[in-house]
PDB file of C-alpha atoms and ligand atoms in Angstrom:
ATOM      1  CA  MET G 194      46.763   7.135 -14.864  1.00 95.00           C
ATOM      2  CA  ILE G 195      44.668   6.500 -11.640  1.00 98.00           C
ATOM      3  CA  LYS G 196      41.973   3.418 -12.240  1.00 98.00           C
ATOM      4  CA  PHE G 197      38.962   3.946  -9.886  1.00 98.00           C
ATOM      5  CA  TYR G 198      36.680   1.059  -9.096  1.00 98.00           C
ATOM      6  CA  TYR G 199      33.475   2.781  -8.828  1.00 98.00           C
ATOM      7  CA  SER G 200      29.224   3.303  -8.144  1.00 97.00           C
ATOM      8  CA  GLY G 201      26.755   5.811  -8.218  1.00 95.00           C
ATOM      9  CA  ALA G 202      26.691   4.373  -3.852  1.00 96.00           C
ATOM     10  CA  PRO G 203      27.256   7.165  -1.143  1.00 97.00           C
ATOM     11  CA  ASN G 204      31.186   6.332   0.123  1.00 98.00           C
ATOM     12  CA  PRO G 205      32.313   6.029  -3.764  1.00 98.00           C
ATOM     13  CA  MET G 206      30.902   9.646  -4.728  1.00 98.00           C
ATOM     14  CA  LYS G 207      33.553  11.318  -1.853  1.00 98.00           C
ATOM     15  CA  VAL G 208      35.677   9.645  -4.005  1.00 98.00           C
ATOM     16  CA  ALA G 209      34.633  10.762  -7.453  1.00 98.00           C
ATOM     17  CA  LEU G 210      34.023  14.269  -6.162  1.00 98.00           C
ATOM     18  CA  MET G 211      37.499  14.221  -5.067  1.00 98.00           C
ATOM     19  CA  LEU G 212      38.755  12.996  -7.875  1.00 98.00           C
ATOM     20  CA  GLU G 213      37.515  16.176  -9.080  1.00 98.00           C
ATOM     21  CA  GLU G 214      38.288  18.121  -6.568  1.00 98.00           C
ATOM     22  CA  CYS G 215      42.043  17.713  -6.741  1.00 98.00           C
ATOM     23  CA  GLY G 216      41.711  17.854 -11.410  1.00 97.00           C
ATOM     24  CA  LEU G 217      43.107  13.820 -10.936  1.00 97.00           C
ATOM     25  CA  ALA G 218      43.025  11.598 -14.264  1.00 97.00           C
ATOM     26  CA  TYR G 219      41.667   8.809 -13.635  1.00 98.00           C
ATOM     27  CA  GLU G 220      39.660   6.076 -15.211  1.00 98.00           C
ATOM     28  CA  ALA G 221      36.010   5.028 -14.352  1.00 98.00           C
ATOM     29  CA  MET G 222      36.067   1.187 -13.699  1.00 98.00           C
ATOM     30  CA  PRO G 223      31.876   0.638 -13.387  1.00 98.00           C
ATOM     31  CA  VAL G 224      31.580  -2.553 -10.235  1.00 98.00           C
ATOM     32  CA  ASP G 225      27.971  -3.210 -10.221  1.00 98.00           C
ATOM     33  CA  THR G 226      26.956  -4.125  -7.342  1.00 98.00           C
ATOM     34  CA  ARG G 227      23.589  -5.526  -7.885  1.00 98.00           C
ATOM     35  CA  LYS G 228      25.111  -8.117 -10.381  1.00 98.00           C
ATOM     36  CA  GLY G 229      27.694  -9.516  -8.036  1.00 98.00           C
ATOM     37  CA  GLU G 230      30.607  -7.732  -9.292  1.00 98.00           C
ATOM     38  CA  GLN G 231      32.375  -7.088  -6.121  1.00 98.00           C
ATOM     39  CA  HIS G 232      32.115 -10.599  -5.360  1.00 98.00           C
ATOM     40  CA  LYS G 233      34.359 -11.440  -8.668  1.00 98.00           C
ATOM     41  CA  PRO G 234      38.342 -12.661  -7.726  1.00 98.00           C
ATOM     42  CA  GLU G 235      40.018 -10.122  -9.278  1.00 98.00           C
ATOM     43  CA  TYR G 236      38.187  -7.112  -7.772  1.00 98.00           C
ATOM     44  CA  LEU G 237      38.371  -9.228  -4.152  1.00 98.00           C
ATOM     45  CA  ALA G 238      42.395  -9.096  -5.034  1.00 98.00           C
ATOM     46  CA  ILE G 239      41.812  -5.358  -5.044  1.00 98.00           C
ATOM     47  CA  ASN G 240      39.165  -5.332  -2.411  1.00 98.00           C
ATOM     48  CA  PRO G 241      39.070  -7.678  -0.425  1.00 98.00           C
ATOM     49  CA  ASN G 242      35.898  -6.563   1.328  1.00 98.00           C
ATOM     50  CA  ALA G 243      34.126  -6.927  -1.674  1.00 98.00           C
ATOM     51  CA  LYS G 244      32.909  -2.866  -1.787  1.00 98.00           C
ATOM     52  CA  VAL G 245      33.344  -0.611  -2.967  1.00 98.00           C
ATOM     53  CA  PRO G 246      35.729   1.986  -3.736  1.00 98.00           C
ATOM     54  CA  ALA G 247      38.828   1.192  -4.710  1.00 98.00           C
ATOM     55  CA  ILE G 248      41.429   2.950  -6.513  1.00 98.00           C
ATOM     56  CA  VAL G 249      45.004   1.954  -7.812  1.00 98.00           C
ATOM     57  CA  ASP G 250      47.714   4.091  -8.167  1.00 98.00           C
ATOM     58  CA  GLY G 251      50.676   2.294  -9.876  1.00 97.00           C
ATOM     59  CA  ASP G 252      51.854   0.208  -7.102  1.00 97.00           C
ATOM     60  CA  ALA G 253      49.328   1.444  -4.358  1.00 98.00           C
ATOM     61  CA  THR G 254      46.081  -0.165  -3.613  1.00 98.00           C
ATOM     62  CA  VAL G 255      43.513   2.008  -1.480  1.00 98.00           C
ATOM     63  CA  PHE G 256      40.196   0.081  -0.535  1.00 98.00           C
ATOM     64  CA  ASP G 257      37.276   2.085   1.723  1.00 98.00           C
ATOM     65  CA  SER G 258      36.295   5.455   1.024  1.00 98.00           C
ATOM     66  CA  ASN G 259      37.547   7.717   4.096  1.00 98.00           C
ATOM     67  CA  ALA G 260      41.305   5.782   3.721  1.00 98.00           C
ATOM     68  CA  VAL G 261      40.823   6.557  -0.294  1.00 98.00           C
ATOM     69  CA  LEU G 262      40.027  10.912   0.412  1.00 98.00           C
ATOM     70  CA  LEU G 263      43.474  10.234   3.300  1.00 98.00           C
ATOM     71  CA  TYR G 264      45.870   8.856   0.181  1.00 98.00           C
ATOM     72  CA  LEU G 265      44.563  11.633  -2.304  1.00 98.00           C
ATOM     73  CA  ALA G 266      44.872  14.695  -0.119  1.00 98.00           C
ATOM     74  CA  GLU G 267      48.353  13.449   0.892  1.00 96.00           C
ATOM     75  CA  LYS G 268      49.490  12.672  -2.292  1.00 97.00           C
ATOM     76  CA  THR G 269      48.393  15.879  -4.042  1.00 97.00           C
ATOM     77  CA  GLY G 270      48.789  17.715  -0.830  1.00 96.00           C
ATOM     78  CA  LYS G 271      44.892  19.279  -0.951  1.00 97.00           C
ATOM     79  CA  PHE G 272      42.122  20.207   0.865  1.00 98.00           C
ATOM     80  CA  LEU G 273      43.626  18.424   4.124  1.00 96.00           C
ATOM     81  CA  PRO G 274      46.013  21.168   6.118  1.00 93.00           C
ATOM     82  CA  PRO G 275      49.403  20.681   6.572  1.00 88.00           C
ATOM     83  CA  LYS G 276      51.664  17.734   7.857  1.00 86.00           C
ATOM     84  CA  GLY G 277      52.116  19.180  11.449  1.00 86.00           C
ATOM     85  CA  ASP G 278      49.731  21.662  11.901  1.00 91.00           C
ATOM     86  CA  LYS G 279      47.873  21.363  14.666  1.00 90.00           C
ATOM     87  CA  ASN G 280      44.400  21.102  12.996  1.00 94.00           C
ATOM     88  CA  ARG G 281      46.108  17.293  11.474  1.00 94.00           C
ATOM     89  CA  GLY G 282      45.085  15.677  14.585  1.00 94.00           C
ATOM     90  CA  GLU G 283      41.306  17.329  14.203  1.00 96.00           C
ATOM     91  CA  LEU G 284      41.458  15.913  10.697  1.00 97.00           C
ATOM     92  CA  LEU G 285      41.713  12.423  11.875  1.00 97.00           C
ATOM     93  CA  SER G 286      39.659  12.699  14.400  1.00 97.00           C
ATOM     94  CA  TRP G 287      36.291  13.956  12.320  1.00 98.00           C
ATOM     95  CA  LEU G 288      37.435  11.444   8.963  1.00 98.00           C
ATOM     96  CA  MET G 289      36.921   8.773  11.469  1.00 98.00           C
ATOM     97  CA  PHE G 290      33.699  10.786  13.318  1.00 98.00           C
ATOM     98  CA  VAL G 291      32.155  10.230   9.438  1.00 98.00           C
ATOM     99  CA  ALA G 292      34.205   6.889   9.116  1.00 98.00           C
ATOM    100  CA  SER G 293      32.811   4.801  11.450  1.00 98.00           C
ATOM    101  CA  GLY G 294      29.627   6.484  12.743  1.00 98.00           C
ATOM    102  CA  VAL G 295      28.164   8.432  10.212  1.00 98.00           C
ATOM    103  CA  GLY G 296      28.457   6.066   7.295  1.00 98.00           C
ATOM    104  CA  PRO G 297      27.592   3.340   9.502  1.00 98.00           C
ATOM    105  CA  PHE G 298      24.330   4.368  10.661  1.00 98.00           C
ATOM    106  CA  SER G 299      23.071   5.708   8.232  1.00 98.00           C
ATOM    107  CA  GLY G 300      23.708   2.954   6.597  1.00 98.00           C
ATOM    108  CA  GLN G 301      21.833   0.785   8.607  1.00 98.00           C
ATOM    109  CA  SER G 302      19.614   3.204   8.517  1.00 98.00           C
ATOM    110  CA  VAL G 303      18.533   3.452   5.333  1.00 98.00           C
ATOM    111  CA  HIS G 304      18.643  -0.087   5.465  1.00 98.00           C
ATOM    112  CA  PHE G 305      16.365  -1.501   7.802  1.00 98.00           C
ATOM    113  CA  ARG G 306      13.968   1.456   6.632  1.00 98.00           C
ATOM    114  CA  HIS G 307      13.759   0.344   2.725  1.00 97.00           C
ATOM    115  CA  TYR G 308      15.519  -2.866   2.120  1.00 96.00           C
ATOM    116  CA  ALA G 309      14.922  -5.340   5.384  1.00 96.00           C
ATOM    117  CA  PRO G 310      12.441  -8.004   4.610  1.00 94.00           C
ATOM    118  CA  GLU G 311      10.571  -7.259   7.720  1.00 96.00           C
ATOM    119  CA  LYS G 312       9.992  -3.623   9.372  1.00 96.00           C
ATOM    120  CA  ILE G 313      11.795  -4.237  13.233  1.00 98.00           C
ATOM    121  CA  HIS G 314      10.867  -1.416  14.631  1.00 98.00           C
ATOM    122  CA  TYR G 315      13.963  -1.856  17.205  1.00 98.00           C
ATOM    123  CA  ALA G 316      16.399  -1.712  14.672  1.00 98.00           C
ATOM    124  CA  ILE G 317      14.479   1.661  12.630  1.00 98.00           C
ATOM    125  CA  ASN G 318      14.287   3.467  15.763  1.00 98.00           C
ATOM    126  CA  ARG G 319      18.497   2.040  17.221  1.00 98.00           C
ATOM    127  CA  TYR G 320      19.803   3.154  13.207  1.00 98.00           C
ATOM    128  CA  MET G 321      17.730   6.232  13.036  1.00 98.00           C
ATOM    129  CA  TYR G 322      18.621   7.524  16.285  1.00 98.00           C
ATOM    130  CA  GLU G 323      22.162   6.789  15.640  1.00 98.00           C
ATOM    131  CA  ALA G 324      22.296   8.623  12.535  1.00 98.00           C
ATOM    132  CA  GLN G 325      20.298  11.529  14.166  1.00 98.00           C
ATOM    133  CA  ARG G 326      23.149  11.811  17.043  1.00 98.00           C
ATOM    134  CA  HIS G 327      25.770  12.048  14.403  1.00 98.00           C
ATOM    135  CA  TYR G 328      24.288  14.656  12.464  1.00 98.00           C
ATOM    136  CA  ALA G 329      23.144  17.233  15.244  1.00 98.00           C
ATOM    137  CA  ILE G 330      27.700  16.762  16.661  1.00 98.00           C
ATOM    138  CA  ALA G 331      28.407  17.662  12.926  1.00 98.00           C
ATOM    139  CA  ASN G 332      25.632  20.288  12.885  1.00 98.00           C
ATOM    140  CA  GLU G 333      26.420  22.156  15.597  1.00 98.00           C
ATOM    141  CA  ARG G 334      30.212  21.483  14.622  1.00 98.00           C
ATOM    142  CA  LEU G 335      29.235  23.777  11.187  1.00 98.00           C
ATOM    143  CA  GLY G 336      27.324  26.000  13.747  1.00 98.00           C
ATOM    144  CA  LYS G 337      30.102  26.868  14.713  1.00 97.00           C
ATOM    145  CA  HIS G 338      33.125  26.568  11.237  1.00 97.00           C
ATOM    146  CA  LYS G 339      32.381  26.655   7.915  1.00 98.00           C
ATOM    147  CA  TYR G 340      33.986  23.761   7.388  1.00 98.00           C
ATOM    148  CA  MET G 341      34.308  20.925   9.120  1.00 98.00           C
ATOM    149  CA  VAL G 342      38.223  21.342  10.098  1.00 97.00           C
ATOM    150  CA  ALA G 343      40.067  24.134   9.963  1.00 90.00           C
ATOM    151  CA  ASP G 344      37.523  26.164   8.278  1.00 90.00           C
ATOM    152  CA  SER G 345      38.773  25.514   5.781  1.00 96.00           C
ATOM    153  CA  TYR G 346      36.897  22.511   2.300  1.00 98.00           C
ATOM    154  CA  GLY G 347      38.062  19.532   3.133  1.00 98.00           C
ATOM    155  CA  ILE G 348      38.004  15.692   2.736  1.00 98.00           C
ATOM    156  CA  VAL G 349      36.174  15.573   6.120  1.00 98.00           C
ATOM    157  CA  ASP G 350      33.117  17.836   4.040  1.00 98.00           C
ATOM    158  CA  MET G 351      33.699  15.957   1.266  1.00 98.00           C
ATOM    159  CA  ALA G 352      32.598  12.949   3.225  1.00 98.00           C
ATOM    160  CA  LEU G 353      30.263  13.953   5.257  1.00 98.00           C
ATOM    161  CA  TRP G 354      29.027  15.248   1.838  1.00 98.00           C
ATOM    162  CA  GLY G 355      28.709  11.122   0.732  1.00 98.00           C
ATOM    163  CA  TRP G 356      26.281  10.064   3.098  1.00 98.00           C
ATOM    164  CA  ALA G 357      24.545  13.646   4.505  1.00 98.00           C
ATOM    165  CA  ARG G 358      23.068  14.643   1.398  1.00 97.00           C
ATOM    166  CA  LEU G 359      20.855  11.602   1.584  1.00 97.00           C
ATOM    167  CA  ILE G 360      19.619  11.891   4.945  1.00 98.00           C
ATOM    168  CA  PRO G 361      15.719  12.087   3.491  1.00 97.00           C
ATOM    169  CA  THR G 362      16.310   8.565   1.789  1.00 97.00           C
ATOM    170  CA  ALA G 363      18.338   7.344   5.879  1.00 98.00           C
ATOM    171  CA  LEU G 364      15.703   9.454   8.178  1.00 98.00           C
ATOM    172  CA  GLY G 365      13.215  11.188   6.127  1.00 96.00           C
ATOM    173  CA  GLU G 366      12.673  14.386   3.894  1.00 95.00           C
ATOM    174  CA  GLU G 367      11.320  15.988   7.041  1.00 96.00           C
ATOM    175  CA  TYR G 368      14.363  15.366   9.169  1.00 96.00           C
ATOM    176  CA  TRP G 369      16.830  17.919   7.170  1.00 97.00           C
ATOM    177  CA  VAL G 370      14.919  20.717   9.513  1.00 97.00           C
ATOM    178  CA  ASN G 371      16.531  19.718  12.721  1.00 98.00           C
ATOM    179  CA  PHE G 372      20.413  19.913  10.442  1.00 98.00           C
ATOM    180  CA  PRO G 373      20.306  23.823   9.067  1.00 98.00           C
ATOM    181  CA  ASN G 374      24.168  24.206   8.708  1.00 98.00           C
ATOM    182  CA  VAL G 375      25.220  20.540   7.804  1.00 98.00           C
ATOM    183  CA  LYS G 376      22.936  20.960   4.503  1.00 98.00           C
ATOM    184  CA  ARG G 377      23.976  24.929   4.285  1.00 98.00           C
ATOM    185  CA  LEU G 378      27.368  22.283   3.157  1.00 98.00           C
ATOM    186  CA  VAL G 379      25.494  20.389   1.691  1.00 98.00           C
ATOM    187  CA  ASP G 380      23.939  22.172  -0.467  1.00 98.00           C
ATOM    188  CA  GLU G 381      27.303  24.291  -1.260  1.00 98.00           C
ATOM    189  CA  ILE G 382      29.070  21.396  -1.953  1.00 98.00           C
ATOM    190  CA  SER G 383      26.487  20.039  -4.325  1.00 98.00           C
ATOM    191  CA  ALA G 384      26.736  23.811  -6.089  1.00 98.00           C
ATOM    192  CA  ARG G 385      31.185  22.893  -6.539  1.00 98.00           C
ATOM    193  CA  PRO G 386      31.323  21.814  -9.902  1.00 98.00           C
ATOM    194  CA  ALA G 387      32.919  18.923  -9.231  1.00 98.00           C
ATOM    195  CA  ALA G 388      30.162  17.823  -7.941  1.00 98.00           C
ATOM    196  CA  ALA G 389      28.036  18.036 -10.887  1.00 98.00           C
ATOM    197  CA  ARG G 390      31.086  16.391 -12.232  1.00 98.00           C
ATOM    198  CA  ALA G 391      31.457  13.047 -10.385  1.00 97.00           C
ATOM    199  CA  ALA G 392      27.962  12.724 -10.556  1.00 96.00           C
ATOM    200  CA  ALA G 393      28.080  12.363 -13.844  1.00 97.00           C
ATOM    201  CA  ILE G 394      30.272  10.170 -13.488  1.00 96.00           C
ATOM    202  CA  LYS G 395      27.939   7.303 -13.786  1.00 94.00           C
ATOM    203  CA  ASP G 396      25.735   8.462 -16.326  1.00 93.00           C
ATOM    204  CA  LYS G 397      28.601   6.778 -18.588  1.00 93.00           C
ATOM    205  CA  HIS G 398      28.414   3.012 -17.401  1.00 96.00           C
ATOM    206  CA  LYS G 399      24.778   1.370 -16.903  1.00 95.00           C
ATOM    207  CA  PHE G 400      24.129  -0.537 -13.885  1.00 97.00           C
ATOM    208  CA  LYS G 401      21.571  -2.244 -12.876  1.00 97.00           C
ATOM    209  CA  ALA G 402      18.143  -0.413 -11.917  1.00 95.00           C
ATOM    210  CA  GLU G 403      16.606  -3.256 -10.539  1.00 96.00           C
ATOM    211  CA  PHE G 404      16.854  -4.244  -6.979  1.00 95.00           C
ATOM    212  CA  ASP G 405      15.271  -8.141  -7.785  1.00 96.00           C
ATOM    213  CA  ASP G 406      16.495 -11.340  -6.123  1.00 95.00           C
ATOM    214  CA  GLU G 407      20.064 -10.812  -7.521  1.00 96.00           C
ATOM    215  CA  ALA G 408      20.876  -7.827  -6.242  1.00 97.00           C
ATOM    216  CA  ARG G 409      20.000  -9.362  -2.783  1.00 96.00           C
ATOM    217  CA  LYS G 410      22.208 -12.393  -3.336  1.00 96.00           C
ATOM    218  CA  ALA G 411      24.611  -9.927  -3.941  1.00 97.00           C
ATOM    219  CA  MET G 412      24.400  -7.173  -1.572  1.00 96.00           C
ATOM    220  CA  PHE G 413      22.636  -9.102   1.696  1.00 96.00           C
ATOM    221  CA  LYS G 414      25.141 -12.103   1.659  1.00 95.00           C
ATOM    222  CA  HIS G 415      22.957 -13.094   5.708  1.00 95.00           C
ATOM    223  CA  MET G 416      19.953 -13.777   4.030  1.00 93.00           C
ATOM    224  CA  ASP G 417      20.668 -16.711   2.668  1.00 93.00           C
ATOM    225  CA  VAL G 418      23.047 -17.631   6.304  1.00 94.00           C
ATOM    226  CA  LYS G 419      22.019 -18.297   9.498  1.00 93.00           C
ATOM    227  CA  VAL G 420      25.019 -17.713  11.860  1.00 95.00           C
ATOM    228  CA  ALA G 421      22.832 -16.195  14.867  1.00 93.00           C
TER     229      ALA G 421
HETATM  230  N1  GSH O 139      33.882   1.049   4.794  1.00 79.92           N
HETATM  231  C1  GSH O 139      33.876   0.693   3.593  1.00 79.92           C
HETATM  232  C2  GSH O 139      31.755   0.863   2.509  1.00 79.92           C
HETATM  233  C3  GSH O 139      31.935   0.317   1.721  1.00 79.92           C
HETATM  234  C4  GSH O 139      30.700   0.428   1.607  1.00 79.92           C
HETATM  235  O1  GSH O 139      29.351   0.116   1.664  1.00 79.92           O
HETATM  236  N2  GSH O 139      30.332   0.211   0.042  1.00 79.92           N
HETATM  237  C5  GSH O 139      28.757   0.029  -0.498  1.00 79.92           C
HETATM  238  C6  GSH O 139      27.802   1.113  -1.276  1.00 79.92           C
HETATM  239  S1  GSH O 139      28.004   2.993  -0.595  1.00 79.92           S
HETATM  240  C7  GSH O 139      29.029  -1.336  -1.412  1.00 79.92           C
HETATM  241  O2  GSH O 139      29.447  -1.216  -2.002  1.00 79.92           O
HETATM  242  N3  GSH O 139      27.904  -1.453  -1.388  1.00 79.92           N
HETATM  243  C8  GSH O 139      27.596  -3.796  -2.226  1.00 79.92           C
HETATM  244  C9  GSH O 139      28.409  -5.257  -1.266  1.00 79.92           C
HETATM  245  O3  GSH O 139      27.548  -4.568  -0.197  1.00 79.92           O
HETATM  246  O4  GSH O 139      27.722  -5.642  -1.307  1.00 79.92           O
HETATM  247  C10 GSH O 139      33.697   1.716   2.645  1.00 79.92           C
HETATM  248  O5  GSH O 139      33.937   3.601   3.406  1.00 79.92           O
HETATM  249  O6  GSH O 139      34.316   2.459   1.360  1.00 79.92           O
END
């Protein structure tokens, strides 16, 4: 059975959605990042990057959410165009667009808007600008196509959903109005039974709720180390 190392954060939730959509048997293994469990040697052996999600599937270990989505899609043959299909290249482009753009810029926008100890206007403006620029591109794409790739629901939609449902946190509630096509996709996916099951996984485990000094030390290690 697949072991799924996770928390309720956006990147693990994309994978939770995919596992549920595929109907794969898996065991959810909580990693409480606010308690620093991502830095334990036994977890670093699975994901040397000390982040969630990761999966262990028999002999295969896969970390990084978008790599896990692709691995599961290839394993099951679901939610991606078939090998050799002309849309396969598009799938890789849009998946990397989410992995290298939507995710990191949204994440940094959340960080500087909500967690940084000082409000640094330059950083907030840069990350909000870049996050919005990426959502605008996805929005335009979804204005012309029902789904991100090959006009069928697939792993790029799931990857986008993971972050886009947090637009209110990354940008502000009022920003939905700028991305109506992204909102349409997010609402459609959130209404799927698999999304409800994915969201319910974390209720089976107790995760630390407080964002206190222990959490800051575990997740913002740069605060204790001067490199610049
Ligand atoms: N590129 C990685 C990023 C993973 C990531 O940043 N995960 C966050 C949760 S969304 C995490 O583990 N944070 C804990 C930490 O930074 O210590 C992926 O897509 O899986």
